[in-house]
CSV table of C-alpha atoms and ligand atoms in Angstrom, one decimal:
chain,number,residue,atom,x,y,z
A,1,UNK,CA,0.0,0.0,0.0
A,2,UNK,CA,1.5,3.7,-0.9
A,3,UNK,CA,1.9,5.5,2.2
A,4,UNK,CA,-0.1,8.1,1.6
A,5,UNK,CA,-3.4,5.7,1.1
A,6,UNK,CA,-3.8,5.5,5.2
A,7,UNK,CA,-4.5,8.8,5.0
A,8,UNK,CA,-7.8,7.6,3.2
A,9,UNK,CA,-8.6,5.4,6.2
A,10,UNK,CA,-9.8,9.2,8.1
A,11,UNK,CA,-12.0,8.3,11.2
A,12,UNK,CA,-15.4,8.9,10.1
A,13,UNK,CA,-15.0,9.1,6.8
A,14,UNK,CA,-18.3,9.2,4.7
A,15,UNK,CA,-16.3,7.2,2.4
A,16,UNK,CA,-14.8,4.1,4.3
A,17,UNK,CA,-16.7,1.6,2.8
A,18,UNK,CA,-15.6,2.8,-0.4
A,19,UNK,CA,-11.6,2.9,0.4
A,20,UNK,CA,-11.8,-0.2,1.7
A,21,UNK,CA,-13.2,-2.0,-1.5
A,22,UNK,CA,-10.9,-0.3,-3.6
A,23,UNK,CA,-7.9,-1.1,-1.3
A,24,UNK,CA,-9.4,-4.8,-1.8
A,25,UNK,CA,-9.8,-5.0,-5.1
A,26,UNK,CA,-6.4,-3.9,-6.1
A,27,UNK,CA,-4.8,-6.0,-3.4
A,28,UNK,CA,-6.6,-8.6,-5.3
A,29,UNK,CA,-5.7,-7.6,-8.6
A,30,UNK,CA,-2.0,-7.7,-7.2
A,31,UNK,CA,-2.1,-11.0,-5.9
A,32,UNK,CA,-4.0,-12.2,-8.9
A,33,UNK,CA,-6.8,-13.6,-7.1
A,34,UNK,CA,-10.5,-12.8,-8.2
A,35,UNK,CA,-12.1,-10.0,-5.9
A,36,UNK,CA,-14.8,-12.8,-4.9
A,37,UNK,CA,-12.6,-14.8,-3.1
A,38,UNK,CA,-12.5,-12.2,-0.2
A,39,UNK,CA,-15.0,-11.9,2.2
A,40,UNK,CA,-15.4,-8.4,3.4
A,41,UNK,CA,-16.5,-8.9,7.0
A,42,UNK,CA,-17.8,-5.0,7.9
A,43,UNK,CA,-16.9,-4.9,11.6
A,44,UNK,CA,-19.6,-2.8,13.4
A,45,UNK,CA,-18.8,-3.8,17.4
A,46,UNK,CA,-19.8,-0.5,19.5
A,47,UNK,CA,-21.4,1.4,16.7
A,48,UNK,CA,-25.2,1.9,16.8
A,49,UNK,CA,-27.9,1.1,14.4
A,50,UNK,CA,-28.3,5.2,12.7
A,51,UNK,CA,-23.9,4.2,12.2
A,52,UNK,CA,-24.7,0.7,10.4
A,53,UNK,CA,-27.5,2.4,8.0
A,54,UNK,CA,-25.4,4.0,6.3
A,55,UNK,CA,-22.9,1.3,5.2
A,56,UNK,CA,-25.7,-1.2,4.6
A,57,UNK,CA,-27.7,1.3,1.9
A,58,UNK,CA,-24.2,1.3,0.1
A,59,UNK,CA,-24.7,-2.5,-0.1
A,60,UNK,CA,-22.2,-4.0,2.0
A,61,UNK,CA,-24.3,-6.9,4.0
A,62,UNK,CA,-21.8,-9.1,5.3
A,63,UNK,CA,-21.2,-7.8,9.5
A,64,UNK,CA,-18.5,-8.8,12.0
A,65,UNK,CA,-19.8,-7.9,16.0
A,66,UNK,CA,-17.8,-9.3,18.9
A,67,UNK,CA,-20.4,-9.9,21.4
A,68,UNK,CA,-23.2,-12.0,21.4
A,69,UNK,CA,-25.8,-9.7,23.5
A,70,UNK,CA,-24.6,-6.9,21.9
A,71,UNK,CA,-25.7,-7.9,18.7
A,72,UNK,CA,-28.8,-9.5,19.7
A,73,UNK,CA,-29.8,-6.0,20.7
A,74,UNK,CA,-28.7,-4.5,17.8
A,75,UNK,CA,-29.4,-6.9,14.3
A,76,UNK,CA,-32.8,-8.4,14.4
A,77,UNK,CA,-34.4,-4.7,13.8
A,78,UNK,CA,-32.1,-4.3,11.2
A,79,UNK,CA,-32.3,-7.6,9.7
A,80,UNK,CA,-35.9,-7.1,9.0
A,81,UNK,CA,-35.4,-3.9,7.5
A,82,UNK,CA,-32.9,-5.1,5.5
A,83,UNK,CA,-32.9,-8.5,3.1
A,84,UNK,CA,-29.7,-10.5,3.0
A,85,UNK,CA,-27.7,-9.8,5.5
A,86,UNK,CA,-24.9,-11.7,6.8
A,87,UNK,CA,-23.8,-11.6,10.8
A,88,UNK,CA,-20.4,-13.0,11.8
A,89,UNK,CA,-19.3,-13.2,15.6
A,90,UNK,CA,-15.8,-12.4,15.4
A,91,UNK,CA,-15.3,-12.3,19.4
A,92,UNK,CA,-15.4,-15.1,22.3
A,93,UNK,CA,-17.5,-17.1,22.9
A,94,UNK,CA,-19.0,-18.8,26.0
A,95,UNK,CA,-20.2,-22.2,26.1
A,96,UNK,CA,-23.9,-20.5,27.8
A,97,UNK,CA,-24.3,-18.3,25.0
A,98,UNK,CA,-24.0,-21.1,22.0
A,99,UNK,CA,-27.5,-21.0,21.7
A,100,UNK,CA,-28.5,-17.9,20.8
A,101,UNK,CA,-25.0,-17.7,18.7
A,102,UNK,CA,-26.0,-20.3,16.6
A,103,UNK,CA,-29.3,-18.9,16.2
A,104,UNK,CA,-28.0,-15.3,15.1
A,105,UNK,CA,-24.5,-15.8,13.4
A,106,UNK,CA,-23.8,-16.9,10.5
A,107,UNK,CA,-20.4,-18.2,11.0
A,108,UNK,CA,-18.4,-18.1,14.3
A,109,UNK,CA,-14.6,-17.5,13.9
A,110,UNK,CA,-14.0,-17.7,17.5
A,111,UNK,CA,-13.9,-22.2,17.6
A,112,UNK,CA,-11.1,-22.7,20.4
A,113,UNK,CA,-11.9,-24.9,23.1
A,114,UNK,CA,-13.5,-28.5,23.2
A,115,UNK,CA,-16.4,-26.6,25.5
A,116,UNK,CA,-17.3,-24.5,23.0
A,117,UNK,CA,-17.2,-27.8,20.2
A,118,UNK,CA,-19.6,-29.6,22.2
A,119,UNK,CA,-21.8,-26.6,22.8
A,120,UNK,CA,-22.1,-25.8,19.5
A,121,UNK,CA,-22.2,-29.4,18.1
A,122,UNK,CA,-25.5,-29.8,20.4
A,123,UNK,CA,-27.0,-26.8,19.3
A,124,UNK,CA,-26.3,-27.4,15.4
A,125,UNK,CA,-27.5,-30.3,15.9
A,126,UNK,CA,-31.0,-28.7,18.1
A,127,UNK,CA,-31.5,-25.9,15.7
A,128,UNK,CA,-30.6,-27.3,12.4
A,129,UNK,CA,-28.7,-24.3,11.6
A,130,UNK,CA,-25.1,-24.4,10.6
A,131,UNK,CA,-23.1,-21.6,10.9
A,132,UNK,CA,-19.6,-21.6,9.1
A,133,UNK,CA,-17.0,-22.1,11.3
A,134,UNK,CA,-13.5,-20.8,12.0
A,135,UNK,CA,-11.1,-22.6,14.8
A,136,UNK,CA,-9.2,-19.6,16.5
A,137,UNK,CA,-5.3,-19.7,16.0
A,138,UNK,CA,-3.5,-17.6,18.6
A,139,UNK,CA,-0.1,-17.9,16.6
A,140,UNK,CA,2.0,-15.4,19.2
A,141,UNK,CA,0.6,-17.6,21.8
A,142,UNK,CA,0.3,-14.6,24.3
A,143,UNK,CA,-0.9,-15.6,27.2
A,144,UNK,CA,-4.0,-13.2,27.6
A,145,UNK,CA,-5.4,-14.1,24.3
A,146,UNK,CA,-8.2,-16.5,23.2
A,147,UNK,CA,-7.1,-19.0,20.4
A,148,UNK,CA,-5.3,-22.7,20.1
A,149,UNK,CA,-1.9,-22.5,20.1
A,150,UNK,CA,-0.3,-23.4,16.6
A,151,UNK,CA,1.5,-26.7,18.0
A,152,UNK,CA,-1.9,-27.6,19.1
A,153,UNK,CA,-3.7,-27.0,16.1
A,154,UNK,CA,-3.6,-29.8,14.3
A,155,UNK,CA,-5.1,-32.0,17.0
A,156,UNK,CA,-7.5,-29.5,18.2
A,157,UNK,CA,-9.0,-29.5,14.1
A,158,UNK,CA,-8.8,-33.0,14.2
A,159,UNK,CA,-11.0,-33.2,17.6
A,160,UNK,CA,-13.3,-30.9,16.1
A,161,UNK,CA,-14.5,-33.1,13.2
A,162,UNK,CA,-13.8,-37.0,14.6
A,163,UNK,CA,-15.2,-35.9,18.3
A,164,UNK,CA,-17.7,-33.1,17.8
A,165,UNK,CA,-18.2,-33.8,14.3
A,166,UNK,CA,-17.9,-30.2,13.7
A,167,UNK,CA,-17.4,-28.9,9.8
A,168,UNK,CA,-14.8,-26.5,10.3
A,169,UNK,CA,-14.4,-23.7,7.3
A,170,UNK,CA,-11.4,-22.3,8.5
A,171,UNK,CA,-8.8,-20.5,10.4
A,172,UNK,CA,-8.8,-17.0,12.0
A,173,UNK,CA,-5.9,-15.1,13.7
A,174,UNK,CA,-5.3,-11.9,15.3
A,175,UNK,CA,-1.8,-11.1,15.6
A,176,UNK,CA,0.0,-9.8,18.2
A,177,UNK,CA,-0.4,-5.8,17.8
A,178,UNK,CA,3.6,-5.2,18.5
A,179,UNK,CA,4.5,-7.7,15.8
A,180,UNK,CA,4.6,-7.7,11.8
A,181,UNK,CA,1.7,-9.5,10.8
A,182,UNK,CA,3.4,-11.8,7.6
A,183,UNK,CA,4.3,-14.4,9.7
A,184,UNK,CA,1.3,-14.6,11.3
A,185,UNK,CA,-0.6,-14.8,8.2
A,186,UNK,CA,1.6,-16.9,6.7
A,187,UNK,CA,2.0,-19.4,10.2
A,188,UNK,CA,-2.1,-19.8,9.9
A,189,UNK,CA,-1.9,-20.8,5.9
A,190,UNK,CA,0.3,-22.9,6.4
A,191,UNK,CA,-1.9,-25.0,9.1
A,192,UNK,CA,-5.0,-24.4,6.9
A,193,UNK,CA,-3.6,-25.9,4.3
A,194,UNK,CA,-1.9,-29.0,5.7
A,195,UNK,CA,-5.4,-29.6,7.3
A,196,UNK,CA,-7.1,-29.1,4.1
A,197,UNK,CA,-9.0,-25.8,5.5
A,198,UNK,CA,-9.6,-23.2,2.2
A,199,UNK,CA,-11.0,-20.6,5.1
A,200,UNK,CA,-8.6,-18.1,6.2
A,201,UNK,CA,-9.9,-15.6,8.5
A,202,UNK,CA,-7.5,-12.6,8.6
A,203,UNK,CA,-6.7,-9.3,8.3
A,204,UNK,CA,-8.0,-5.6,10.1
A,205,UNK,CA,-8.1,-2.5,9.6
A,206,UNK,CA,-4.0,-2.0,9.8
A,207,UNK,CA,-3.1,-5.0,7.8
A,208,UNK,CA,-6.1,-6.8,5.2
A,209,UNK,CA,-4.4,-6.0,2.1
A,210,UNK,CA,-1.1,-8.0,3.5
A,211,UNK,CA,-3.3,-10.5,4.9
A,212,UNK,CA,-4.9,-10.9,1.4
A,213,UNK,CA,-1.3,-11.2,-0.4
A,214,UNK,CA,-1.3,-14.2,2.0
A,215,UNK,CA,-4.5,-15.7,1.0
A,216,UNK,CA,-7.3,-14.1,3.5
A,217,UNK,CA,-10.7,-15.4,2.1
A,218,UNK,CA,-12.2,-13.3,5.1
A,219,UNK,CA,-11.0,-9.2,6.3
A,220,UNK,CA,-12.1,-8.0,9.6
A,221,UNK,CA,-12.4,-4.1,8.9
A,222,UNK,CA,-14.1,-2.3,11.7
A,223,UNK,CA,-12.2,0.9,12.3
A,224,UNK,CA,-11.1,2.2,8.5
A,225,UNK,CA,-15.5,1.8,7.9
A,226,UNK,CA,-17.0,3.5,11.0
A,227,UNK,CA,-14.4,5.5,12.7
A,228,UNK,CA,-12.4,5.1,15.1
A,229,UNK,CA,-14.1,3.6,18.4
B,301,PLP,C1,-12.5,-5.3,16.5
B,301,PLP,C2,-12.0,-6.4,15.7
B,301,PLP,C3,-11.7,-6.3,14.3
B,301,PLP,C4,-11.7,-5.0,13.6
B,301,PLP,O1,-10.6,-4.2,14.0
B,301,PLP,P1,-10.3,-2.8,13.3
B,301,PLP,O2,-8.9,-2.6,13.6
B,301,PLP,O3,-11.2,-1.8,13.8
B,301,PLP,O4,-10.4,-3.1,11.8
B,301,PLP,C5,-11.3,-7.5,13.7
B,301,PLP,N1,-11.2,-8.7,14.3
B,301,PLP,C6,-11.5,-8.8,15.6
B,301,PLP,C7,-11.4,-10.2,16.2
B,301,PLP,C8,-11.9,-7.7,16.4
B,301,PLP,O5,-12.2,-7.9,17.7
């Protein structure tokens, strides 16, 4: 990206949305992958409904909260305002909310503990509604963060589909905010792909167009949208 494109990326900017496609399509066009391949997940945690509006009536329909309750209170009103839109909870998740998660989201990129397998294996199976889902890769391994550590991965994926009989999409990251993000990006494709996982669930605000020169099917863009929070 030139330098002087973050300077696109203005908090508030009437024309987020719009930067952020054309960052997308021309990080696509660079890495020679079709512009459909990539998921743009609008990020909307914290922002209220007369916020969303806005970026819905320019068409985007695919949404990224991080809290169940939160969007419960938020997405139902809009969702029957609005036809075709997407809701994917990109935060944690506890094994008591797996209910109503499965009934709202579409997909869940937030898969990281057999507690939250078996809670959602029981209500997929209840509900008859199955939301994509993304196992949780916390690749710096910091302690305070959610996610399966990457030498655990492989097992963990495994448990997922033989134990829980869980059909996992993908994998998401968040990288540490100190470090480059390559490695990161390129640490989770690496164990998508030798567990045959095409999902890739990475990339924000700071970082989707080198998270999409890695192979990111799905960028998390809250703050270069709406504002800063
Ligand atoms: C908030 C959040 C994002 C979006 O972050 P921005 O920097 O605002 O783009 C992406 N992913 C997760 C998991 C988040 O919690």
């Amino acid at each position: 990206m030139a330098p002087q494109d973050t300077s696109l990326i203005t908090p508030h900017s009437p024309n987020g949305l719009a930067n952020v496609e054309q960052e997308i399509a021309r990080a696509c066009k660079e890495a020679r992958r079709d512009r459909a391949s990539v998921t743009l997940i609008a990020v909307s945690k914290t922002f209220a409904a007369d916020a969303i509006i806005p970026v819905i009536e320019a068409g985007q329909r695919v949404f990224g909260e991080n809290r169940v309750q939160e969007a419960k209170a938020k997405w139902p009103g809009l969702m029957s305002s609005y036809q075709g839109v997407a809701l994917h909870l990109i935060g944690p998740l506890q094994s008591n909310k797996a209910k109503e998660a499965v009934a709202l989201f579409d997909a869940i990129h937030s898969v990281d503990r057999p507690s939250i397998c078996e809670a959602l294996a029981k209500e997929i199976e209840t509900q008859k509604r199955r939301p994509q889902l993304f196992v949780q890769l916390n690749t710096g391994e910091e302690p305070q963060k959610a996610g399966v550590a990457p030498g655990e991965a492989d097992a963990f994926i495994a448990s997922c589909r033989d134990r829980y009989g869980l059909a996992i999409s993908g994998l998401m990251c968040i990288p540490p905010v100190s470090d480059a993000p390559a490695p990161h990006f390129a640490l989770t494709a690496k164990i998508a792909a030798r567990n045959g996982l095409t999902g890739l669930s990475m990339g924000m605000s700071a970082d989707f167009v080198t998270a999409i020169q890695f192979g990111a099917t799905h960028v998390r863009v809250g703050s270069a949208i709406f504002g800063h929070r």
